[in-house]
Short mmCIF file of C-alpha atoms in Angstrom, two decimals:
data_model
loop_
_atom_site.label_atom_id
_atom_site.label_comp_id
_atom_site.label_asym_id
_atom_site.label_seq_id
_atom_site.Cartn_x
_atom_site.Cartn_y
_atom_site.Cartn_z
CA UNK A 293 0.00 0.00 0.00
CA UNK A 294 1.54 3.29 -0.98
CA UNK A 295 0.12 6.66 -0.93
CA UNK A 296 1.95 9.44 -2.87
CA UNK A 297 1.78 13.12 -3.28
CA UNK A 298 0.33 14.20 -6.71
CA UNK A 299 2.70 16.83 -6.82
CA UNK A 300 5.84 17.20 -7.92
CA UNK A 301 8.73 17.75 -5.52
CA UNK A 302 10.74 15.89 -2.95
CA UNK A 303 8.61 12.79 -1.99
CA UNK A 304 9.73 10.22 0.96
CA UNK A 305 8.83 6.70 1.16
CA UNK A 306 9.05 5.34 4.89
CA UNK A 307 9.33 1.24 4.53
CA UNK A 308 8.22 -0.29 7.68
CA UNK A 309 10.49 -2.88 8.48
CA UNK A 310 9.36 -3.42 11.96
CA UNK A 311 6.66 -2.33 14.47
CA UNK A 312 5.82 0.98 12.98
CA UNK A 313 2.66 0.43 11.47
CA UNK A 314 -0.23 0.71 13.87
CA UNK A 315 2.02 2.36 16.53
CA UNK A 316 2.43 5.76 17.87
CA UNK A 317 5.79 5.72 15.97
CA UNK A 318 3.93 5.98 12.66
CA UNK A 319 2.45 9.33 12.60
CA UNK A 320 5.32 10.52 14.35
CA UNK A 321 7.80 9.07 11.51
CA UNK A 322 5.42 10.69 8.60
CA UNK A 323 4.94 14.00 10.61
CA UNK A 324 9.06 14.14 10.44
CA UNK A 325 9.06 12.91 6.83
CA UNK A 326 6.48 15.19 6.36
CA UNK A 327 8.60 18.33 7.20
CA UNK A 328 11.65 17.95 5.18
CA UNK A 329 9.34 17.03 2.29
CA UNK A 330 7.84 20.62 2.80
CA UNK A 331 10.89 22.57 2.47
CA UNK A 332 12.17 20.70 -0.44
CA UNK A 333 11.49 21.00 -3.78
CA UNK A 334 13.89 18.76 -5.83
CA UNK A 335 11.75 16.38 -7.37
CA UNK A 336 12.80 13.18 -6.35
CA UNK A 337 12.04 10.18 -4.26
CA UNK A 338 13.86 9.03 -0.91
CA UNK A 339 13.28 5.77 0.29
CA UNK A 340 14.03 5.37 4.22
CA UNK A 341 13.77 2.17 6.50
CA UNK A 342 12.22 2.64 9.32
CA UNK A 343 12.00 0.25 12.83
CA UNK A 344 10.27 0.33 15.60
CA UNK A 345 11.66 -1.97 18.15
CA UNK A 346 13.83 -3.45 21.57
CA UNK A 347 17.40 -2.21 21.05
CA UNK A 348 20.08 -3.43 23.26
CA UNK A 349 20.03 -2.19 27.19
CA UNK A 350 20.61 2.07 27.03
CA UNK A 351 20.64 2.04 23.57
CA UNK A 352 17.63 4.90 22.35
CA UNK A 353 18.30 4.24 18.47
CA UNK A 354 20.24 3.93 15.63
CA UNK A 355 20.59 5.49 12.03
CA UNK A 356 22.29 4.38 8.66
CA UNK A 357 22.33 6.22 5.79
CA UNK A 358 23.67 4.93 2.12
CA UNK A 359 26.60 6.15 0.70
CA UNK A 360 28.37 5.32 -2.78
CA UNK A 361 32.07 6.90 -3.87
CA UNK A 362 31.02 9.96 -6.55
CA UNK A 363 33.56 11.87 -7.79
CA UNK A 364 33.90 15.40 -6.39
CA UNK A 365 33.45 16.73 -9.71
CA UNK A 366 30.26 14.90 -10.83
CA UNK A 367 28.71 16.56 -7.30
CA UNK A 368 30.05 19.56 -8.48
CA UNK A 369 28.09 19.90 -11.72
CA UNK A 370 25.13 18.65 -10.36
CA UNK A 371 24.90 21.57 -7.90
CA UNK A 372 25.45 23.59 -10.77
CA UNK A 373 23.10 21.89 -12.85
CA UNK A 374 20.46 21.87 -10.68
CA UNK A 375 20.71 24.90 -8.31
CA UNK A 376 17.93 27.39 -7.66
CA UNK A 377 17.65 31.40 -8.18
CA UNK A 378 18.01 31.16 -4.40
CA UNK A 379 21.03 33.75 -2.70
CA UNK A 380 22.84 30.92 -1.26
CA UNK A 381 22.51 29.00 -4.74
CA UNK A 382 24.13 31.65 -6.74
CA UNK A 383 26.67 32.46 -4.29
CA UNK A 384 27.96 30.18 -2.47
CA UNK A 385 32.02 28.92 -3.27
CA UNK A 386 32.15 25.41 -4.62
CA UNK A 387 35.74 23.94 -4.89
CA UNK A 388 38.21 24.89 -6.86
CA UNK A 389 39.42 21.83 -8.34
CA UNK A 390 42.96 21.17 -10.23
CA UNK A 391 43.27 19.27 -13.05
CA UNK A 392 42.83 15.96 -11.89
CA UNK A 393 39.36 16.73 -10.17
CA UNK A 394 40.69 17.25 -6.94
CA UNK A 395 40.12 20.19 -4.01
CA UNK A 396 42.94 21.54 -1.55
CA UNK A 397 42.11 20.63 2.10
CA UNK A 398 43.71 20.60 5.59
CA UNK A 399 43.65 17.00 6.83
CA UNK A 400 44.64 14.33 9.69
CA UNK A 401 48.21 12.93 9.29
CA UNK A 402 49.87 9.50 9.61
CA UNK A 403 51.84 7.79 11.92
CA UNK A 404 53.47 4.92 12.54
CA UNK A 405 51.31 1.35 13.35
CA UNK A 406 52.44 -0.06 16.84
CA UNK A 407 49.88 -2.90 15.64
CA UNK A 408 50.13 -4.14 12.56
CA UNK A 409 52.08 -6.49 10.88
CA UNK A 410 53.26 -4.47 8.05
CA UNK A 411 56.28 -2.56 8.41
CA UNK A 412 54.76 0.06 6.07
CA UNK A 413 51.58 0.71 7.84
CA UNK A 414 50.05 3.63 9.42
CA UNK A 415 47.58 4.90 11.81
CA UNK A 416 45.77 7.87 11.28
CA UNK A 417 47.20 11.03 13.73
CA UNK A 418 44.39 13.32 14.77
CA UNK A 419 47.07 15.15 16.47
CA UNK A 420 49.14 16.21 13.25
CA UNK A 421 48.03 18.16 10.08
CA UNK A 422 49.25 17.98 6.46
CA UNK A 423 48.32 20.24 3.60
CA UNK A 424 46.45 18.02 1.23
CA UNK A 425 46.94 19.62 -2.72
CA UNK A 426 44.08 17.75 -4.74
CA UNK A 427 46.23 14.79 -5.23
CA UNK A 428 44.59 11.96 -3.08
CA UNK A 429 41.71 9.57 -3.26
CA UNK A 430 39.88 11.47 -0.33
CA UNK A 431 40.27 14.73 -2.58
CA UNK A 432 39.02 13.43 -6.16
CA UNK A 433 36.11 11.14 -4.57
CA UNK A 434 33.28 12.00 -1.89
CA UNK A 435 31.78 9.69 -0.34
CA UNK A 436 28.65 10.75 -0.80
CA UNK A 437 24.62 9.68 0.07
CA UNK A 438 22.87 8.71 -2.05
CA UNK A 439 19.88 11.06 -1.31
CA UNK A 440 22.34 13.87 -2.08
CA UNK A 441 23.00 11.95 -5.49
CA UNK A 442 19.41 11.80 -6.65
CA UNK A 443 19.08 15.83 -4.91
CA UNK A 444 21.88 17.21 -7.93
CA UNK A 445 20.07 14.69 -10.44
CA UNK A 446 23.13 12.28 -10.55
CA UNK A 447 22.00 9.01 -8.90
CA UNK A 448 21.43 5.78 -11.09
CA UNK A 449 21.01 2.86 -8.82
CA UNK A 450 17.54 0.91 -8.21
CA UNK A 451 14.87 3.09 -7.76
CA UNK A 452 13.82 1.10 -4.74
CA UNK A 453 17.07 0.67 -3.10
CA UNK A 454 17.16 2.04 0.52
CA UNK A 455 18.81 5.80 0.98
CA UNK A 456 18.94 5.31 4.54
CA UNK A 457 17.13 3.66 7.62
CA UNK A 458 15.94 5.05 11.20
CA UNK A 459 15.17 2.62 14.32
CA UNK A 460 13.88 3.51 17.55
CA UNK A 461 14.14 1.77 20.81
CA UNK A 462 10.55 0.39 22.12
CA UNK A 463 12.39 0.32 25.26
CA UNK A 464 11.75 3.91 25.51
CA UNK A 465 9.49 6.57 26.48
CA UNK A 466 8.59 9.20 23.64
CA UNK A 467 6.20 11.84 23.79
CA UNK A 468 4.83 11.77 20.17
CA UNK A 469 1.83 15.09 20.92
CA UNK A 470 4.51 17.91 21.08
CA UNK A 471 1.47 20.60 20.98
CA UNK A 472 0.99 20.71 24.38
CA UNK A 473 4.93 20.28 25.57
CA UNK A 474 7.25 17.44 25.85
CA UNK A 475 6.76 15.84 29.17
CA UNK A 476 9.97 16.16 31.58
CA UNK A 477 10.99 12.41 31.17
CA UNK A 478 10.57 11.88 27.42
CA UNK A 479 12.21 12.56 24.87
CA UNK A 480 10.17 14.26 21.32
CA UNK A 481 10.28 11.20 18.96
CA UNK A 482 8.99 14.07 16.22
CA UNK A 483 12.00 16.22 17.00
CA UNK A 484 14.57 13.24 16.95
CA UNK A 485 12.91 11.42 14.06
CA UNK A 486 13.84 14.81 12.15
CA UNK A 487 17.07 15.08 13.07
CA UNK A 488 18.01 11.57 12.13
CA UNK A 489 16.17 11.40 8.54
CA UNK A 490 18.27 14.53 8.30
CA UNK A 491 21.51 12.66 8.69
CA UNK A 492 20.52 10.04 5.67
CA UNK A 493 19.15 13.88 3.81
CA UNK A 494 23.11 14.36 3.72
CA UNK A 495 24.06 15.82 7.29
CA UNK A 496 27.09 14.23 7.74
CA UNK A 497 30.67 14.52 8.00
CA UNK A 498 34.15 12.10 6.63
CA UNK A 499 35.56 13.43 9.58
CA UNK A 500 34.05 11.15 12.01
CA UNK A 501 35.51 8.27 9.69
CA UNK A 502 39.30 9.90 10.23
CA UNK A 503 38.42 10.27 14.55
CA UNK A 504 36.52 6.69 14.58
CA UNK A 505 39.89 5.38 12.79
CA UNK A 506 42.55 7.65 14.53
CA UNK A 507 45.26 8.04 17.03
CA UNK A 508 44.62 8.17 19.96
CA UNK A 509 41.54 6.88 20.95
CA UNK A 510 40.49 5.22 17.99
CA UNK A 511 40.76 2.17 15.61
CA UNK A 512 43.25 1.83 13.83
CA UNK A 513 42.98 0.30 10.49
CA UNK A 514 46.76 0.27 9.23
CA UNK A 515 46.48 2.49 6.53
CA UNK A 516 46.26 6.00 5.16
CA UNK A 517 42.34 7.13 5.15
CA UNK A 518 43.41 9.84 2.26
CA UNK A 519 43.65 6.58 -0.15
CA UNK A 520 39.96 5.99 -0.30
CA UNK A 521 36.79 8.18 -0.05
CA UNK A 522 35.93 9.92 2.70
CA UNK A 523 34.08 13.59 2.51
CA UNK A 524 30.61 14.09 2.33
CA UNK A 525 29.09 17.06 0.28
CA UNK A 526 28.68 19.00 3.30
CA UNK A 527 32.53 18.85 4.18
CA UNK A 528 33.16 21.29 0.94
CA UNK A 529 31.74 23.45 3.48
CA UNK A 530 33.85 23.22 6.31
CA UNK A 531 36.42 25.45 7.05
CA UNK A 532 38.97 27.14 9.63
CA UNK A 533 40.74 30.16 10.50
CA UNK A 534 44.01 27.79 10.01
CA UNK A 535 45.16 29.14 13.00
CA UNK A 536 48.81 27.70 12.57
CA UNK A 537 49.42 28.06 8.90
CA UNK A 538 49.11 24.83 7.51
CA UNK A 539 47.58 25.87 4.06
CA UNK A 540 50.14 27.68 2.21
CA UNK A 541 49.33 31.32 2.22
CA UNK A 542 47.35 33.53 4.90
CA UNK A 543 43.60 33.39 5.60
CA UNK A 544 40.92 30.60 6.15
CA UNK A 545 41.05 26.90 4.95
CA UNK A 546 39.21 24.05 4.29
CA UNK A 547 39.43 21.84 7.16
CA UNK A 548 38.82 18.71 7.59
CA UNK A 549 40.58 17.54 10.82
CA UNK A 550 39.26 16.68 13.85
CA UNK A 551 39.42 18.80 16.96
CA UNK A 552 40.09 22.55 16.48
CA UNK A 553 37.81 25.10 15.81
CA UNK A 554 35.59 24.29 12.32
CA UNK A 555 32.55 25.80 10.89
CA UNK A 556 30.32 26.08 8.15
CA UNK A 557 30.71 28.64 5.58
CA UNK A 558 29.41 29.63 1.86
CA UNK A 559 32.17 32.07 1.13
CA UNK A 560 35.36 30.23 1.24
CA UNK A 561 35.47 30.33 4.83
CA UNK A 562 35.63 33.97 5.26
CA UNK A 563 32.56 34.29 7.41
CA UNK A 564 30.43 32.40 9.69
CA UNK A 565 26.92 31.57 8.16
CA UNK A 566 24.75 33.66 10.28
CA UNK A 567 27.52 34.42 12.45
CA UNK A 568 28.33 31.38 14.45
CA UNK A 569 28.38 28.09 12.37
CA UNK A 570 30.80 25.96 14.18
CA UNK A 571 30.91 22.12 13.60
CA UNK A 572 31.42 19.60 16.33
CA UNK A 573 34.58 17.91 16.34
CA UNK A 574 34.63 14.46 16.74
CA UNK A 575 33.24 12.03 19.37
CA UNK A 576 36.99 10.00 20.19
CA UNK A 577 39.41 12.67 19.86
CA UNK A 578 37.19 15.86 19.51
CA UNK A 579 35.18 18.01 21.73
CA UNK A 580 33.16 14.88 22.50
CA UNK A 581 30.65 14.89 19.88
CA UNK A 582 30.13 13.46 16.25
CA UNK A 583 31.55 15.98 13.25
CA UNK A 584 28.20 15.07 11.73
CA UNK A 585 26.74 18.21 13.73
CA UNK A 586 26.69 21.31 14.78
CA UNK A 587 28.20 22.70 17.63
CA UNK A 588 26.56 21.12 21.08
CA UNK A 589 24.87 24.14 23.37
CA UNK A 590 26.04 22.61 26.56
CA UNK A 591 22.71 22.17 28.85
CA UNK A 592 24.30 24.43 31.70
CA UNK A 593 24.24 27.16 28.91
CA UNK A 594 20.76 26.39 28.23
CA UNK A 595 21.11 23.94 25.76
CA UNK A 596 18.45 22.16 26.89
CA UNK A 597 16.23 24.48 24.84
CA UNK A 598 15.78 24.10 21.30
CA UNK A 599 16.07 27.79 20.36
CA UNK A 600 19.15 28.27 22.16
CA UNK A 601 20.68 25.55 19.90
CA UNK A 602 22.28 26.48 16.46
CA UNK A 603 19.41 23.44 15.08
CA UNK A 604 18.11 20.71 15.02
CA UNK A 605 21.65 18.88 13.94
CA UNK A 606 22.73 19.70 17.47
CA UNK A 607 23.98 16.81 18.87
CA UNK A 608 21.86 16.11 21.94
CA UNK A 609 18.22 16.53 22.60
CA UNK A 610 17.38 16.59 26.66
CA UNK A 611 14.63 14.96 27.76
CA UNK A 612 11.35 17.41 27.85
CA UNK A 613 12.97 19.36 25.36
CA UNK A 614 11.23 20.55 22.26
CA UNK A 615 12.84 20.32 18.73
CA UNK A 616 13.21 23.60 17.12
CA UNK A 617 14.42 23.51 13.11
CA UNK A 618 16.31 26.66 12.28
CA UNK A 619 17.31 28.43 9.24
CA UNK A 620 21.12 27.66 9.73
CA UNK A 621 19.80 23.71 9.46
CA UNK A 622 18.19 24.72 6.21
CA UNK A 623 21.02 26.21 4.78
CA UNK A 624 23.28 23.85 4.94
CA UNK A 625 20.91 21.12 3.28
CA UNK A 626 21.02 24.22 0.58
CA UNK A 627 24.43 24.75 -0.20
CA UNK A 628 25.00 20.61 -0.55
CA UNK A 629 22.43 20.27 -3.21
CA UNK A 630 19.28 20.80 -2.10
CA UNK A 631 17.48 23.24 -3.01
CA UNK A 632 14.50 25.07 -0.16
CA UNK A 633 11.04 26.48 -0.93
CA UNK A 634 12.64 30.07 0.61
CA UNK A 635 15.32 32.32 0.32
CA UNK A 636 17.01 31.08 3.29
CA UNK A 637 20.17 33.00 3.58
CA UNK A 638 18.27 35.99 3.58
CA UNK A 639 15.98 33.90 5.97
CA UNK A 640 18.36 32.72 8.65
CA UNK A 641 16.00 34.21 11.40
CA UNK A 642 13.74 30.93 10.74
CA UNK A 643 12.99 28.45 13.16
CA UNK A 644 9.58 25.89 13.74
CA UNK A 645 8.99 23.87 16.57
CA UNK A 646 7.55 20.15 16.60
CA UNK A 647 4.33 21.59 17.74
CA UNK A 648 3.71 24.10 14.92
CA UNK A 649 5.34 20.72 12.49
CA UNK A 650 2.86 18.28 13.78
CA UNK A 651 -0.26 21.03 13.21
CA UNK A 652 0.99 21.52 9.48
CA UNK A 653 1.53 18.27 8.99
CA UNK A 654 -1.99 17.25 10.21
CA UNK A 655 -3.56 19.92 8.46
CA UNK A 656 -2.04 18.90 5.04
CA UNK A 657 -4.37 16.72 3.45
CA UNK A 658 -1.21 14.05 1.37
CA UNK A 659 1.03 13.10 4.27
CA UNK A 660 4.50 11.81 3.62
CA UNK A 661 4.31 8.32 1.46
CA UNK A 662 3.84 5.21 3.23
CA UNK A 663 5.17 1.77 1.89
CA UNK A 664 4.57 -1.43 3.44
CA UNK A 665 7.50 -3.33 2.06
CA UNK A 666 9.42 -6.21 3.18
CA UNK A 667 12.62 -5.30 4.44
CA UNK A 668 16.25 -6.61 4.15
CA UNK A 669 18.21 -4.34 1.64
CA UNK A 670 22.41 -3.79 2.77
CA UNK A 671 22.54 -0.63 4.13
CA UNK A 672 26.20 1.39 3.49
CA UNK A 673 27.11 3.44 6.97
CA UNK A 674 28.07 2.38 10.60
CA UNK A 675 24.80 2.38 12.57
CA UNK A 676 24.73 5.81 15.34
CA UNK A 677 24.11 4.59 18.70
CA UNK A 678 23.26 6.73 21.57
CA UNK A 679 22.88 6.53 25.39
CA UNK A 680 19.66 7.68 27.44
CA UNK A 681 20.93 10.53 29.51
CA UNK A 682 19.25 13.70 31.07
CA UNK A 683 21.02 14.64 27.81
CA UNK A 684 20.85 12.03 25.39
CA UNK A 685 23.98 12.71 22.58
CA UNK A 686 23.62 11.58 19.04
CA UNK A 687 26.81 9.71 19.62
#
């Protein structure tokens, strides 16, 4: 059974692939869908998995999204193929790329393995930065969703294939009415379903993949991360003051290491969108929390509300706390191929709660698409596990 919008646009089919039909979960999971299909207007189709059942002990839920190598420059004239007459579309600073289809970037280091085998091989060294010049894997190839793909009109896998999946823990207390408040011990399933469809919309970050895989508190996997793909399409966004000078020359950089001081910016780094942009860092040898976010409010400076947050890609939610969707979220979904029913940049000011989401949502008349399909499709993308805390962390 699938019901579809008659109108063009972005369209999202939620697959039930357990315990979401007939439970509270399933108008909350269309109410979410719901949103991001309203401020979209590319007109394609996302499918998402979604589950609604017992995770392990302390474990809230997970998220995968799908992700296929694309070369930087394919993204590139996508975005330029299929950008709007919005500001942000016509002036925000793509990559330069050199002849080879690669960009310049500030990335992690190598060091030597104390583990493996190999002589030759290397771990990862969040604590070192090289000047990358275009001339690596990581440089000519994103790694990119495929929901971003099919946004810039370049996707050609199966037109059923999975773009991402979302699974929440039954073992959990949700307050899926945000209209009259979130009660003080849940936590806004509406508000968190949001957030997490937004990660498989393309809200994410190859930076996680150098901290999950780097010295000193992570994995180490023996070779150099720059030989493969890594970046998403929001990384050609991230940027630094390049405090100590690694980029040749004076001025801002694109960064892509983890720790330090990163943020998101249309204009080559020069500015701050909206005036304070910054990225979180990385959750094993960062500030603490994924790169695939913005910069965590801390709840003693009030981060326990949503309009003190920079968006809804904060990292945590608190438990009675209200989701709030800002025009800072928005913009970024702009500038990596998306393309928003408003003017946005000059828009920034923008911001809706779950409570005035759920009443549009109700009082639109086609909800988000709802398919009934068997699940079971390989998903690309470590699952996002998080722990139930006053503050719960997208970690």
């Amino acid at each position: 059974m699938v019901a579809s919008n008659a109108e063009a646009g972005t369209k999202i089919n939620l697959i039930d692939l357990e315990g979401v039909t007939g439970s509270p979960a399933e108008q909350g999971f269309k109410i979410a869908a719901s949103f991001w299909e309203s401020v979209f207007t590319n007109d394609v189709t996302i499918n998402l998995g979604v589950r609604f059942a017992p995770l392990a002990q302390n474990v809230i839920g997970s998220t995968g999204s799908t992700r296929r190598d694309t070369n930087v420059s394919a993204w590139k004239t996508g975005v330029l193929n299929t950008r709007s007459n919005s500001t942000l579309d016509q002036t925000a600073v793509l990559p330069t790329l050199n002849a080879a289809g690669g960009f310049s970037f500030i990335g992690n280091g190598t060091r030597p393995s104390p583990t493996q085998a190999d002589p030759n091989a290397v771990w990862q060294d969040t604590t070192s930065k090289v000047f990358i010049d275009g001339d690596s894997v990581s440089s000519k190839v994103l790694y990119l969703n495929t929901s971003v793909q099919k946004a810039v009109g370049i996707y050609s896998g199966s037109a059923t294939a999975r773009d991402g999946n979302v699974t929440f823990s039954t073992n959990f207390t949700f307050d899926f009415d945000p209209t009259d408040g979130i009660a003080a011990d849940k936590m806004d399933f509406i508000g968190v379903a949001i957030h997490e469809i937004g990660h498989a919309l393309g809200f994410v970050s190859g930076v996680d993949i150098y901290d999950a895989n780097g010295y000193p508190n992570g994995g180490n996997l023996g070779y150099d991360l720059n030989s493969t793909s890594l970046f998403s399409a929001l990384d050609m966004f991230r940027y630094s003051s390049d405090p100590t000078d690694v980029a040749p020359g004076a001025g801002p950089s694109r960064d892509l290491t983890v720790g330090g001081a990163t943020y998101f910016s249309i204009d080559g780094g020069l500015t701050q969108v909206g005036g304070n942009s910054l990225f979180s860092t990385g959750r094993f040898n960062g500030d603490g929390r994924q790169a695939s976010h913005f910069k965590d409010t801390p709840s003693n400076q009030g981060g326990c509300n949503g309009y003190n947050q920079l968006g809804i890609l904060d990292p945590t939610f608190c438990l009675g706390e209200m989701g709030v969707v800002k025009g800072l979220d928005l913009a970024a979904y702009d500038a990596m191929g998306w393309n928003i029913n408003f003017d946005v940049l000059n828009n920034l000011a923008y911001n809706r709660n779950t409570a005035q989401i759920y009443v549009q949502a109700l009082g639109v008349p086609e909800p988000a698409s709802w398919a009934l399909m068997i699940g079971g499709f390989g998903l690309m993308g470590a699952a996002m596990r998080r722990r139930v805390r006053t503050s719960v962390s997208f970690a």
